Amino acid sequence: MAPIDYPQQAKESLLAGIVALALTVPMMGLRTTSGQDGMVIDIRMGDAALTTLGVAVGHFVISLIRQALQQRSPKETKTEKSARLKSVAIWIGWASFAFALTLPVTLNLTENLGLHDKTRYYLDIGILVLTYVMLGWGLNIVVGLAGLLDLGYVAFYAVGAYSYALIAAHFGWSYWVCLPLAGLFAAFFGVILGFPVLRLRGDYLAIVTLGFGEIVRVVLLNWYQFTGGPDGLSRIPRPDFFGLPFKRSSSEGETFHQFFGLDYSSIHRIIFLYYLIFILALITNAFTLRIRKLPVGRAWEALREDEIACRSLGLNPTNTKLTAFAIGAMFGGFAGAFFATRQGFISPESFTFIESAVILAIVVLGGMGSQIGVVIAAAVLIGGTEMFRGLEEFRMLAFGMAMVAIMVWKPRGLLANREPTVKLHGDKEAKP
Amino acid sequence: MSMLTVSGVETFYGAIQALHGVDIHVEEGEIVTLIGANGAGKSTLLMTICGSPQARTGSIVFESEDITALPTHQIMRKGISQSPEGRRIFPRMTVLENLKMGAAFSEPANFDTDLEQVYTLFPRLKERAEQRGGTLSGGEQQMLAIGRALMSRPRLLLLDEPSLGIAPMLVRQIFTAIKQINVQQGVTILLVEQNAYHALRLAHRGYVLVNGTIQMTGAGKDLLARPEIRAAYLEGGAT
Ligand SMILES: Nc1ncnc2c1ncn2[C@@H]1O[C@H](COP(=O)(O)OP(=O)(O)OP(=O)(O)O)[C@@H](O)[C@H]1O
Ligand SMILES: [Mg+2]
């Protein structure tokens, strides 16, 4: 296997970029438009530069991927394959982490350079994708690790959102108090719903959770005095930056931009929300990675594989499932609280079955139990459909086709490679 | 006082009665084997001891405690351990993870010692520690099932057909290991077997189960000598 020749690749990509530049400058950079007194030439070098950059970088990435694929020896063993998949997954993971971490800065810089003017729009999509990443990771605990097919996950999302909205509105507590409370409420709900239904298995569990999801929505819809029914709850308090509100001015003290000596901009709040959901999602991920290595996490996975064997090892299946259900619900609740504070308005319409289905699709397409798979699936399903909002009527069609394609080529999900949670402790063998 | 006393146990699957009043007892330090034809109720008896399904009538007493009506997960934390029929290892988990699951309810400080003990008994498992359970050979899976059951430091070990589907060479190895578990680690063993020859030679005592009732009992060597046993369970000679 020859190592990849990076300088050579870079040279070729540069060449591709130059060709692209030569083509785009006349074709895209100079555009004729009909002005008041005849044709005028509209100079749009920004577009040309962006396209050129896209071609060069794209060429580089694609050729690297192609080489990496070619390097794969034809008679790869299972262990080799899983090691390679693992390194690819780690690489994608860090790349997405870096991308997500720097996205607001990148967007801001590129906007200042005049390459686009949609920072706010892209950040909103980013927030949406990250919300679904978090929901996917939360549901992954239930479906991917514990193997409990939950079709009503949106119920916990709703419970979190409504608890946050009601607590924040009635008691006026800060976001940082209400958020954990909303999570706890959702977890509590998980236990209450889970207790009767977790005795059921497979298909039956799926149907009953589906029913519970709908019941929660119907209750929200009809309990008018408490939840506002179909009108929903509005004027949900916005989060503040540890006591500093994101406002132009405040009668109660300093605001965020005054404290930091910045000019007021509505984008501050969006960036804050972006990082808030980013951190919440990272917490979910860190929690999942950690708990998988603990006895309870391993018990979830074992339970998914063989319930009878688990019982014969002294495991109480009901309690074990209940913890998975409650913890998954808790993260759904956190995401719900975030959703409520971001929207400022919630109604039962946001918590329909289709939401559960989308979150489940993210988990399943990502490859059940794979953390990075969830990120990719969320980016494709949510980001993708959001980007193509213009083609509204084709969204569901594309969604369906993407699913069929994945099920045909990757029937076990995008990254269906389970990582062992314990390693052989290295040099113990030397000891007598 | 016997370590385990099963008296008058009747077990049903819905309306079907699988055990018709079974009485057996196992003394501390023994290897007791249970032989019988397919469908005689051997696995049912082992599972009834574990509380899944529970006995409808009769009683099961382990170390002076009535465990008849306890839920399975509680019974299995009392010093009883089982390698169930069909092995039931966790296929997507590695050998080491499987063994960790076996130790889920024992003192974490004992883990390394217990693991070393299992590895000494089955060196093959050590070589395969990072391999996924589902990719092990049948014999290795059986070793893993027994090893996993040992990780909880049981005083009574229930084994359901450890020789099923295993080549004669490996069968001998497994039976040697069972003997070692009994002698060196002092674990009492109740062994269900189709392979009556090996089982009766190994065991101190044996029971013959026919259609849900105990038909014969005696010392292993004595049972092996009886012509009716030879005719019913050892046709085709000893393997
Ligand atoms: N889950 C079940 N539901 C209904 N009937 C069952 C169930 N399990 C076992 N039986 C029945 O109970 C009887 C005893 O079965 P059991 O599995 O205990 O036999 P066995 O002696 O272990 O046989 P083998 O040597 O083939 O394993 C059989 O008639 C069987 O069909
Ligand atoms: Mg059986």
XYZ file of C-alpha atoms and ligand atoms in Angstrom, chain B residues 37-44 46 85-86 160-161 164 192 194, ligand 2:
17
model
C -34.720 -38.106 26.680
C -35.616 -35.052 24.622
C -38.615 -33.298 26.095
C -38.387 -35.114 29.424
C -38.324 -31.790 31.256
C -34.643 -31.435 32.179
C -34.303 -27.843 31.049
C -37.658 -27.074 32.588
C -33.295 -26.157 35.785
C -29.565 -24.233 27.279
C -28.244 -22.940 23.967
C -27.651 -27.292 30.732
C -26.145 -29.619 28.124
C -24.387 -30.182 22.927
C -28.132 -31.702 32.682
C -27.758 -35.974 26.885
Mg -33.226 -29.132 27.376
